[in-house]
């Protein structure tokens, strides 16, 4: 191997941040430990297959850095690649590794023009000259291509999209399950429990996120993971992400999840606060933690004749953001549905 190809696998993050790319077709693929075959497909996009790919029952997409400043999962994923390449981590599935918004990552920014995680499901075609639009299209193409060669068996296709949150949360680590029309799966909840994710939010409408795309279009068992607070590269306390990282490695290694791990609490979206005009007022602190509860009757927002009043005994606010454009969502409201959801898993 050339030294450049060695860096590609040993430090995929550094290789990608340096805008390196293979010098030729022949340099874009190779074989690493235990006969695993790797192929560089695009900036930040790397596929690795075990020596006997036909025996791999699962196809797993692991992504991080869809928001360019969410560095901890990117560092973990890059380390996972290095460990597979060196034979320190097992590989029992077809694996697609995606570092999402590499252009923003190079500038330590969340995004350049548009939030990449709102451009999937074809939404990128309406984004005009946005720097993120071609990246969303490219990542959709790579996901379609990867899963087109995957098994159709139940839960043979996985996508874990790893993020870190901007704001504090009553639950430090939580998962978001995209709406697909299907009941959430026991397989996903077993993985989330294995990762010690304390809380799951279930969407009830179609979204434009990366995981909504892979779930809806590619048939993947998919989620978005919020794993803690944003910090710059090199300043992350990676130990805080150890449980999710270990569970992702078990999934890729074909190991069973811990059957004794406690299940997460579950919250289901029941409404949203919509900004009507520039007169919009949100009556919660700008830095209110995600999943902060409010009691029935609390007025959370008003805008002219519009008011949002808590109608359940308790509703919790998630992702409040009064500075969105009029017409857009300024916050989600969820209620706890743990018993009903865990009792009805498919
Ligand atoms: Zn994010």
mmCIF file of C-alpha atoms and ligand atoms in Angstrom:
data_model
loop_
_atom_site.group_PDB
_atom_site.id
_atom_site.type_symbol
_atom_site.label_atom_id
_atom_site.label_comp_id
_atom_site.label_asym_id
_atom_site.label_seq_id
_atom_site.Cartn_x
_atom_site.Cartn_y
_atom_site.Cartn_z
ATOM 1 C CA UNK A 1 0.000 0.000 0.000
ATOM 2 C CA UNK A 2 1.076 3.557 -0.581
ATOM 3 C CA UNK A 3 1.358 5.780 2.505
ATOM 4 C CA UNK A 4 -1.711 7.695 1.327
ATOM 5 C CA UNK A 5 -3.785 4.518 1.239
ATOM 6 C CA UNK A 6 -2.506 3.612 4.702
ATOM 7 C CA UNK A 7 -3.708 6.975 6.037
ATOM 8 C CA UNK A 8 -7.045 6.428 4.332
ATOM 9 C CA UNK A 9 -7.776 3.432 6.547
ATOM 10 C CA UNK A 10 -5.694 4.288 9.626
ATOM 11 C CA UNK A 11 -7.101 7.819 9.930
ATOM 12 C CA UNK A 12 -10.079 8.234 7.628
ATOM 13 C CA UNK A 13 -11.019 11.491 9.368
ATOM 14 C CA UNK A 14 -7.624 13.108 8.788
ATOM 15 C CA UNK A 15 -7.491 11.775 5.221
ATOM 16 C CA UNK A 16 -10.926 13.273 4.542
ATOM 17 C CA UNK A 17 -10.279 16.615 6.269
ATOM 18 C CA UNK A 18 -7.084 16.978 4.184
ATOM 19 C CA UNK A 19 -9.200 16.598 0.999
ATOM 20 C CA UNK A 20 -7.074 13.648 -0.055
ATOM 21 C CA UNK A 21 -8.438 11.251 -2.624
ATOM 22 C CA UNK A 22 -7.029 8.135 -4.279
ATOM 23 C CA UNK A 23 -4.689 8.944 -7.184
ATOM 24 C CA UNK A 24 -6.207 6.272 -9.416
ATOM 25 C CA UNK A 25 -8.964 3.669 -9.623
ATOM 26 C CA UNK A 26 -6.464 1.061 -8.488
ATOM 27 C CA UNK A 27 -5.617 3.133 -5.407
ATOM 28 C CA UNK A 28 -9.302 3.479 -4.463
ATOM 29 C CA UNK A 29 -9.670 -0.145 -3.369
ATOM 30 C CA UNK A 30 -7.744 -2.821 -1.615
ATOM 31 C CA UNK A 31 -7.669 -5.591 0.950
ATOM 32 C CA UNK A 32 -7.002 -5.162 4.663
ATOM 33 C CA UNK A 33 -6.865 -7.399 7.733
ATOM 34 C CA UNK A 34 -8.628 -10.755 7.566
ATOM 35 C CA UNK A 35 -9.159 -10.327 3.849
ATOM 36 C CA UNK A 36 -11.743 -7.551 4.193
ATOM 37 C CA UNK A 37 -12.089 -5.549 0.995
ATOM 38 C CA UNK A 38 -12.380 -1.774 1.104
ATOM 39 C CA UNK A 39 -13.381 0.731 -1.537
ATOM 40 C CA UNK A 40 -13.211 4.521 -1.353
ATOM 41 C CA UNK A 41 -16.339 5.788 -3.121
ATOM 42 C CA UNK A 42 -16.392 9.534 -2.531
ATOM 43 C CA UNK A 43 -15.142 12.197 -0.138
ATOM 44 C CA UNK A 44 -15.860 10.692 3.294
ATOM 45 C CA UNK A 45 -17.593 7.605 1.857
ATOM 46 C CA UNK A 46 -15.931 4.213 2.372
ATOM 47 C CA UNK A 47 -17.310 0.700 1.915
ATOM 48 C CA UNK A 48 -15.781 -2.314 3.630
ATOM 49 C CA UNK A 49 -16.884 -5.910 3.096
ATOM 50 C CA UNK A 50 -15.728 -9.076 4.818
ATOM 51 C CA UNK A 51 -13.664 -11.557 2.819
ATOM 52 C CA UNK A 52 -16.756 -13.717 2.304
ATOM 53 C CA UNK A 53 -19.218 -10.899 1.568
ATOM 54 C CA UNK A 54 -21.834 -13.391 0.369
ATOM 55 C CA UNK A 55 -21.982 -14.811 3.918
ATOM 56 C CA UNK A 56 -22.662 -11.382 5.449
ATOM 57 C CA UNK A 57 -26.357 -11.265 6.323
ATOM 58 C CA UNK A 58 -26.440 -7.594 7.322
ATOM 59 C CA UNK A 59 -25.664 -4.353 5.497
ATOM 60 C CA UNK A 60 -24.917 -1.533 7.940
ATOM 61 C CA UNK A 61 -24.575 2.172 7.154
ATOM 62 C CA UNK A 62 -22.808 4.119 9.906
ATOM 63 C CA UNK A 63 -22.794 7.878 9.442
ATOM 64 C CA UNK A 64 -21.556 10.857 11.444
ATOM 65 C CA UNK A 65 -20.865 14.524 10.789
ATOM 66 C CA UNK A 66 -24.076 15.223 8.875
ATOM 67 C CA UNK A 67 -23.674 18.386 10.944
ATOM 68 C CA UNK A 68 -20.046 19.385 10.402
ATOM 69 C CA UNK A 69 -19.363 20.543 13.969
ATOM 70 C CA UNK A 70 -20.579 17.351 15.657
ATOM 71 C CA UNK A 71 -17.158 15.876 16.011
ATOM 72 C CA UNK A 72 -17.218 13.113 18.617
ATOM 73 C CA UNK A 73 -19.086 10.492 16.559
ATOM 74 C CA UNK A 74 -16.835 11.305 13.568
ATOM 75 C CA UNK A 75 -13.749 10.561 15.652
ATOM 76 C CA UNK A 76 -15.287 7.310 16.907
ATOM 77 C CA UNK A 77 -16.293 6.190 13.430
ATOM 78 C CA UNK A 78 -12.845 6.956 12.047
ATOM 79 C CA UNK A 79 -11.311 4.908 14.879
ATOM 80 C CA UNK A 80 -13.735 2.060 14.126
ATOM 81 C CA UNK A 81 -12.525 2.016 10.499
ATOM 82 C CA UNK A 82 -8.897 1.907 11.676
ATOM 83 C CA UNK A 83 -9.667 -0.967 14.033
ATOM 84 C CA UNK A 84 -11.418 -2.994 11.322
ATOM 85 C CA UNK A 85 -8.573 -2.334 8.872
ATOM 86 C CA UNK A 86 -5.999 -3.513 11.432
ATOM 87 C CA UNK A 87 -8.029 -6.551 12.497
ATOM 88 C CA UNK A 88 -8.702 -5.140 15.996
ATOM 89 C CA UNK A 89 -12.479 -4.970 15.393
ATOM 90 C CA UNK A 90 -14.577 -7.706 13.826
ATOM 91 C CA UNK A 91 -16.482 -7.222 10.583
ATOM 92 C CA UNK A 92 -19.395 -9.571 9.919
ATOM 93 C CA UNK A 93 -21.504 -7.302 7.681
ATOM 94 C CA UNK A 94 -21.253 -5.189 4.572
ATOM 95 C CA UNK A 95 -20.383 -1.762 5.982
ATOM 96 C CA UNK A 96 -20.787 1.699 4.474
ATOM 97 C CA UNK A 97 -19.077 4.467 6.445
ATOM 98 C CA UNK A 98 -20.187 8.033 5.705
ATOM 99 C CA UNK A 99 -18.684 11.248 7.057
ATOM 100 C CA UNK A 100 -21.554 13.549 6.135
ATOM 101 C CA UNK A 101 -20.927 17.237 5.619
ATOM 102 C CA UNK A 102 -17.189 17.170 4.956
ATOM 103 C CA UNK A 103 -17.097 20.712 3.506
ATOM 104 C CA UNK A 104 -18.570 22.112 6.735
ATOM 105 C CA UNK A 105 -16.404 19.757 8.818
ATOM 106 C CA UNK A 106 -13.265 21.271 7.261
ATOM 107 C CA UNK A 107 -14.437 24.701 8.446
ATOM 108 C CA UNK A 108 -15.650 23.456 11.857
ATOM 109 C CA UNK A 109 -19.146 24.643 11.000
ATOM 110 C CA UNK A 110 -22.556 22.995 11.359
ATOM 111 C CA UNK A 111 -23.264 23.684 7.685
ATOM 112 C CA UNK A 112 -22.278 26.175 4.986
ATOM 113 C CA UNK A 113 -25.629 27.202 3.417
ATOM 114 C CA UNK A 114 -28.309 24.761 4.591
ATOM 115 C CA UNK A 115 -28.822 22.171 7.296
ATOM 116 C CA UNK A 116 -27.880 18.984 5.403
ATOM 117 C CA UNK A 117 -30.233 16.935 7.573
ATOM 118 C CA UNK A 118 -33.266 18.763 6.145
ATOM 119 C CA UNK A 119 -32.379 18.109 2.489
ATOM 120 C CA UNK A 120 -33.037 14.382 2.114
ATOM 121 C CA UNK A 121 -35.941 12.663 0.407
ATOM 122 C CA UNK A 122 -35.348 14.758 -2.697
ATOM 123 C CA UNK A 123 -35.677 18.071 -0.816
ATOM 124 C CA UNK A 124 -32.176 18.984 -2.074
ATOM 125 C CA UNK A 125 -33.660 19.562 -5.539
ATOM 126 C CA UNK A 126 -35.514 22.605 -4.121
ATOM 127 C CA UNK A 127 -32.490 24.035 -2.314
ATOM 128 C CA UNK A 128 -31.121 26.082 -5.219
ATOM 129 C CA UNK A 129 -27.412 26.870 -5.185
ATOM 130 C CA UNK A 130 -26.895 25.570 -1.643
ATOM 131 C CA UNK A 131 -23.450 24.048 -0.974
ATOM 132 C CA UNK A 132 -25.231 21.158 0.779
ATOM 133 C CA UNK A 133 -27.631 20.222 -2.055
ATOM 134 C CA UNK A 134 -25.179 18.180 -4.160
ATOM 135 C CA UNK A 135 -23.895 16.445 -1.011
ATOM 136 C CA UNK A 136 -27.418 15.336 -0.040
ATOM 137 C CA UNK A 137 -27.960 14.019 -3.583
ATOM 138 C CA UNK A 138 -24.618 12.178 -3.501
ATOM 139 C CA UNK A 139 -25.333 10.582 -0.114
ATOM 140 C CA UNK A 140 -28.789 9.478 -1.288
ATOM 141 C CA UNK A 141 -27.193 7.890 -4.358
ATOM 142 C CA UNK A 142 -24.588 6.069 -2.223
ATOM 143 C CA UNK A 143 -27.263 4.766 0.170
ATOM 144 C CA UNK A 144 -29.446 3.525 -2.710
ATOM 145 C CA UNK A 145 -26.449 1.829 -4.334
ATOM 146 C CA UNK A 146 -25.302 0.223 -1.064
ATOM 147 C CA UNK A 147 -28.725 -1.097 -0.053
ATOM 148 C CA UNK A 148 -29.593 -2.234 -3.601
ATOM 149 C CA UNK A 149 -27.091 -5.060 -3.052
ATOM 150 C CA UNK A 150 -28.376 -5.853 0.463
ATOM 151 C CA UNK A 151 -30.562 -8.718 1.653
ATOM 152 C CA UNK A 152 -34.340 -8.186 1.817
ATOM 153 C CA UNK A 153 -34.625 -10.262 5.025
ATOM 154 C CA UNK A 154 -36.135 -8.453 8.039
ATOM 155 C CA UNK A 155 -33.591 -6.143 9.738
ATOM 156 C CA UNK A 156 -30.826 -7.054 7.304
ATOM 157 C CA UNK A 157 -30.425 -3.325 6.539
ATOM 158 C CA UNK A 158 -29.359 -0.866 9.235
ATOM 159 C CA UNK A 159 -28.540 2.796 9.399
ATOM 160 C CA UNK A 160 -27.266 4.532 12.527
ATOM 161 C CA UNK A 161 -26.837 8.278 11.978
ATOM 162 C CA UNK A 162 -24.781 9.621 14.869
ATOM 163 C CA UNK A 163 -25.030 13.214 16.064
ATOM 164 C CA UNK A 164 -24.304 15.328 19.107
ATOM 165 C CA UNK A 165 -26.894 17.847 20.312
ATOM 166 C CA UNK A 166 -26.501 21.628 20.487
ATOM 167 C CA UNK A 167 -28.587 22.096 23.599
ATOM 168 C CA UNK A 168 -28.805 20.399 26.966
ATOM 169 C CA UNK A 169 -31.343 17.612 27.383
ATOM 170 C CA UNK A 170 -33.230 16.074 30.277
ATOM 171 C CA UNK A 171 -32.022 12.809 28.681
ATOM 172 C CA UNK A 172 -28.350 13.170 27.744
ATOM 173 C CA UNK A 173 -28.531 10.587 24.962
ATOM 174 C CA UNK A 174 -31.596 9.939 22.881
ATOM 175 C CA UNK A 175 -32.669 8.456 19.580
ATOM 176 C CA UNK A 176 -35.126 9.727 16.980
ATOM 177 C CA UNK A 177 -37.054 7.138 15.011
ATOM 178 C CA UNK A 178 -38.271 8.342 11.607
ATOM 179 C CA UNK A 179 -41.886 7.857 10.601
ATOM 180 C CA UNK A 180 -42.323 5.009 8.104
ATOM 181 C CA UNK A 181 -45.921 3.969 8.722
ATOM 182 C CA UNK A 182 -44.711 0.760 10.416
ATOM 183 C CA UNK A 183 -44.742 -0.068 14.140
ATOM 184 C CA UNK A 184 -41.255 0.380 15.704
ATOM 185 C CA UNK A 185 -39.246 -2.818 15.761
ATOM 186 C CA UNK A 186 -38.062 -5.009 18.602
ATOM 187 C CA UNK A 187 -34.692 -5.281 16.818
ATOM 188 C CA UNK A 188 -34.151 -1.514 16.929
ATOM 189 C CA UNK A 189 -35.214 -1.265 20.578
ATOM 190 C CA UNK A 190 -32.887 -4.141 21.500
ATOM 191 C CA UNK A 191 -30.030 -2.246 19.851
ATOM 192 C CA UNK A 192 -30.967 1.048 21.555
ATOM 193 C CA UNK A 193 -31.096 -0.695 24.933
ATOM 194 C CA UNK A 194 -27.714 -2.289 24.202
ATOM 195 C CA UNK A 195 -26.345 1.203 23.484
ATOM 196 C CA UNK A 196 -27.788 2.417 26.824
ATOM 197 C CA UNK A 197 -29.838 5.078 25.039
ATOM 198 C CA UNK A 198 -32.194 6.324 27.754
ATOM 199 C CA UNK A 199 -34.879 7.879 25.614
ATOM 200 C CA UNK A 200 -36.484 7.436 22.202
ATOM 201 C CA UNK A 201 -38.553 9.980 20.298
ATOM 202 C CA UNK A 202 -40.944 8.599 17.696
ATOM 203 C CA UNK A 203 -41.885 10.824 14.776
ATOM 204 C CA UNK A 204 -45.440 10.651 13.465
ATOM 205 C CA UNK A 205 -44.925 12.466 10.159
ATOM 206 C CA UNK A 206 -42.525 11.945 7.262
ATOM 207 C CA UNK A 207 -39.259 13.822 7.672
ATOM 208 C CA UNK A 208 -36.439 15.057 5.457
ATOM 209 C CA UNK A 209 -33.583 13.629 7.517
ATOM 210 C CA UNK A 210 -30.954 11.165 6.378
ATOM 211 C CA UNK A 211 -32.406 8.362 8.528
ATOM 212 C CA UNK A 212 -35.934 9.132 7.276
ATOM 213 C CA UNK A 213 -34.591 8.645 3.736
ATOM 214 C CA UNK A 214 -32.823 5.340 4.402
ATOM 215 C CA UNK A 215 -35.815 4.017 6.388
ATOM 216 C CA UNK A 216 -38.423 5.125 3.870
ATOM 217 C CA UNK A 217 -36.595 4.599 0.571
ATOM 218 C CA UNK A 218 -33.997 1.921 1.333
ATOM 219 C CA UNK A 219 -35.953 -0.193 3.838
ATOM 220 C CA UNK A 220 -33.357 0.303 6.567
ATOM 221 C CA UNK A 221 -33.931 -0.160 10.281
ATOM 222 C CA UNK A 222 -32.763 3.391 10.926
ATOM 223 C CA UNK A 223 -32.437 6.001 13.632
ATOM 224 C CA UNK A 224 -30.821 9.324 14.383
ATOM 225 C CA UNK A 225 -28.765 9.274 17.585
ATOM 226 C CA UNK A 226 -28.137 12.372 19.719
ATOM 227 C CA UNK A 227 -25.166 11.415 21.856
ATOM 228 C CA UNK A 228 -24.320 14.492 23.958
ATOM 229 C CA UNK A 229 -22.940 17.985 23.532
ATOM 230 C CA UNK A 230 -20.990 19.473 20.604
ATOM 231 C CA UNK A 231 -17.247 20.136 21.084
ATOM 232 C CA UNK A 232 -14.325 20.799 18.655
ATOM 233 C CA UNK A 233 -12.226 17.923 17.221
ATOM 234 C CA UNK A 234 -9.781 16.578 19.800
ATOM 235 C CA UNK A 235 -11.696 18.031 22.779
ATOM 236 C CA UNK A 236 -14.282 15.289 23.118
ATOM 237 C CA UNK A 237 -14.519 13.065 26.139
ATOM 238 C CA UNK A 238 -15.016 9.944 24.052
ATOM 239 C CA UNK A 239 -15.699 7.838 27.157
ATOM 240 C CA UNK A 240 -19.149 9.421 27.301
ATOM 241 C CA UNK A 241 -19.910 7.857 23.921
ATOM 242 C CA UNK A 242 -18.474 4.453 24.802
ATOM 243 C CA UNK A 243 -21.787 2.624 25.161
ATOM 244 C CA UNK A 244 -23.139 3.687 21.766
ATOM 245 C CA UNK A 245 -19.770 3.001 20.135
ATOM 246 C CA UNK A 246 -19.568 -0.460 21.710
ATOM 247 C CA UNK A 247 -23.114 -1.307 20.581
ATOM 248 C CA UNK A 248 -22.366 -0.131 17.015
ATOM 249 C CA UNK A 249 -19.249 -2.333 17.033
ATOM 250 C CA UNK A 250 -21.291 -5.310 18.257
ATOM 251 C CA UNK A 251 -23.809 -4.768 15.456
ATOM 252 C CA UNK A 252 -21.009 -4.649 12.861
ATOM 253 C CA UNK A 253 -19.315 -7.684 14.430
ATOM 254 C CA UNK A 254 -22.531 -9.702 14.283
ATOM 255 C CA UNK A 255 -22.644 -10.073 18.092
ATOM 256 C CA UNK A 256 -25.950 -10.220 19.959
ATOM 257 C CA UNK A 257 -27.071 -7.194 21.984
ATOM 258 C CA UNK A 258 -27.113 -7.444 25.787
ATOM 259 C CA UNK A 259 -30.519 -9.024 26.499
ATOM 260 C CA UNK A 260 -30.539 -7.628 30.056
ATOM 261 C CA UNK A 261 -30.068 -3.971 29.106
ATOM 262 C CA UNK A 262 -32.947 -1.795 30.378
ATOM 263 C CA UNK A 263 -35.298 -0.529 27.636
ATOM 264 C CA UNK A 264 -35.411 3.209 26.934
ATOM 265 C CA UNK A 265 -38.319 5.480 27.810
ATOM 266 C CA UNK A 266 -40.397 6.382 24.780
ATOM 267 C CA UNK A 267 -41.984 9.667 23.735
ATOM 268 C CA UNK A 268 -44.235 10.208 20.739
ATOM 269 C CA UNK A 269 -44.696 13.489 18.866
ATOM 270 C CA UNK A 270 -48.218 14.852 19.413
ATOM 271 C CA UNK A 271 -47.880 18.371 18.071
ATOM 272 C CA UNK A 272 -45.667 21.193 17.023
ATOM 273 C CA UNK A 273 -45.376 24.899 17.605
ATOM 274 C CA UNK A 274 -45.488 26.724 14.280
ATOM 275 C CA UNK A 275 -44.077 30.208 13.775
ATOM 276 C CA UNK A 276 -46.769 32.201 11.937
ATOM 277 C CA UNK A 277 -45.081 35.605 11.616
ATOM 278 C CA UNK A 278 -42.308 37.786 12.975
ATOM 279 C CA UNK A 279 -44.643 38.617 15.899
ATOM 280 C CA UNK A 280 -44.063 35.061 17.174
ATOM 281 C CA UNK A 281 -43.293 34.724 20.883
ATOM 282 C CA UNK A 282 -42.023 31.520 22.468
ATOM 283 C CA UNK A 283 -42.561 31.505 26.236
ATOM 284 C CA UNK A 284 -39.712 29.197 27.175
ATOM 285 C CA UNK A 285 -36.091 30.113 27.852
ATOM 286 C CA UNK A 286 -33.888 30.108 24.746
ATOM 287 C CA UNK A 287 -31.673 27.441 26.311
ATOM 288 C CA UNK A 288 -34.429 25.271 27.811
ATOM 289 C CA UNK A 289 -33.220 21.637 27.845
ATOM 290 C CA UNK A 290 -34.805 19.180 25.412
ATOM 291 C CA UNK A 291 -37.579 17.089 27.000
ATOM 292 C CA UNK A 292 -38.395 19.732 29.623
ATOM 293 C CA UNK A 293 -41.958 18.943 30.828
ATOM 294 C CA UNK A 294 -44.838 21.421 30.988
ATOM 295 C CA UNK A 295 -48.212 20.945 32.692
ATOM 296 C CA UNK A 296 -51.657 21.114 31.121
ATOM 297 C CA UNK A 297 -52.817 24.671 30.441
ATOM 298 C CA UNK A 298 -49.326 26.180 30.018
ATOM 299 C CA UNK A 299 -49.215 28.675 27.128
ATOM 300 C CA UNK A 300 -45.965 27.880 25.319
ATOM 301 C CA UNK A 301 -46.236 30.306 22.400
ATOM 302 C CA UNK A 302 -48.421 32.912 20.798
ATOM 303 C CA UNK A 303 -48.445 34.774 17.514
ATOM 304 C CA UNK A 304 -51.438 37.039 16.808
ATOM 305 C CA UNK A 305 -54.525 34.827 17.245
ATOM 306 C CA UNK A 306 -52.422 31.661 17.392
ATOM 307 C CA UNK A 307 -51.594 30.120 20.774
ATOM 308 C CA UNK A 308 -49.997 26.813 21.705
ATOM 309 C CA UNK A 309 -51.501 25.551 24.970
ATOM 310 C CA UNK A 310 -50.442 22.272 26.600
ATOM 311 C CA UNK A 311 -53.497 19.980 26.225
ATOM 312 C CA UNK A 312 -52.198 16.773 27.863
ATOM 313 C CA UNK A 313 -51.442 16.316 31.577
ATOM 314 C CA UNK A 314 -47.792 16.706 30.632
ATOM 315 C CA UNK A 315 -46.087 17.585 27.347
ATOM 316 C CA UNK A 316 -42.356 17.911 26.807
ATOM 317 C CA UNK A 317 -40.704 20.323 24.388
ATOM 318 C CA UNK A 318 -37.967 19.186 21.990
ATOM 319 C CA UNK A 319 -35.801 21.303 19.643
ATOM 320 C CA UNK A 320 -37.392 24.704 20.459
ATOM 321 C CA UNK A 321 -36.130 27.343 18.036
ATOM 322 C CA UNK A 322 -37.962 30.693 17.815
ATOM 323 C CA UNK A 323 -35.560 32.032 15.161
ATOM 324 C CA UNK A 324 -36.805 29.835 12.283
ATOM 325 C CA UNK A 325 -38.466 31.480 9.288
ATOM 326 C CA UNK A 326 -42.261 32.119 9.509
ATOM 327 C CA UNK A 327 -44.226 29.033 8.455
ATOM 328 C CA UNK A 328 -41.645 26.656 9.909
ATOM 329 C CA UNK A 329 -41.573 24.499 13.030
ATOM 330 C CA UNK A 330 -40.401 26.325 16.156
ATOM 331 C CA UNK A 331 -40.595 23.292 18.442
ATOM 332 C CA UNK A 332 -41.941 19.745 18.808
ATOM 333 C CA UNK A 333 -44.175 18.519 21.621
ATOM 334 C CA UNK A 334 -44.046 14.926 22.821
ATOM 335 C CA UNK A 335 -45.870 12.805 25.408
ATOM 336 C CA UNK A 336 -44.600 9.680 27.118
ATOM 337 C CA UNK A 337 -45.793 6.429 25.483
ATOM 338 C CA UNK A 338 -43.297 3.952 26.983
ATOM 339 C CA UNK A 339 -45.718 1.204 28.043
ATOM 340 C CA UNK A 340 -47.893 1.342 24.912
ATOM 341 C CA UNK A 341 -44.901 1.414 22.539
ATOM 342 C CA UNK A 342 -42.845 -1.319 24.214
ATOM 343 C CA UNK A 343 -45.964 -3.483 24.395
ATOM 344 C CA UNK A 344 -46.625 -3.191 20.652
ATOM 345 C CA UNK A 345 -43.162 -3.634 19.082
ATOM 346 C CA UNK A 346 -43.149 -5.582 15.812
HETATM 347 ZN ZN1 LIG B 1 -26.729 16.876 14.366
#
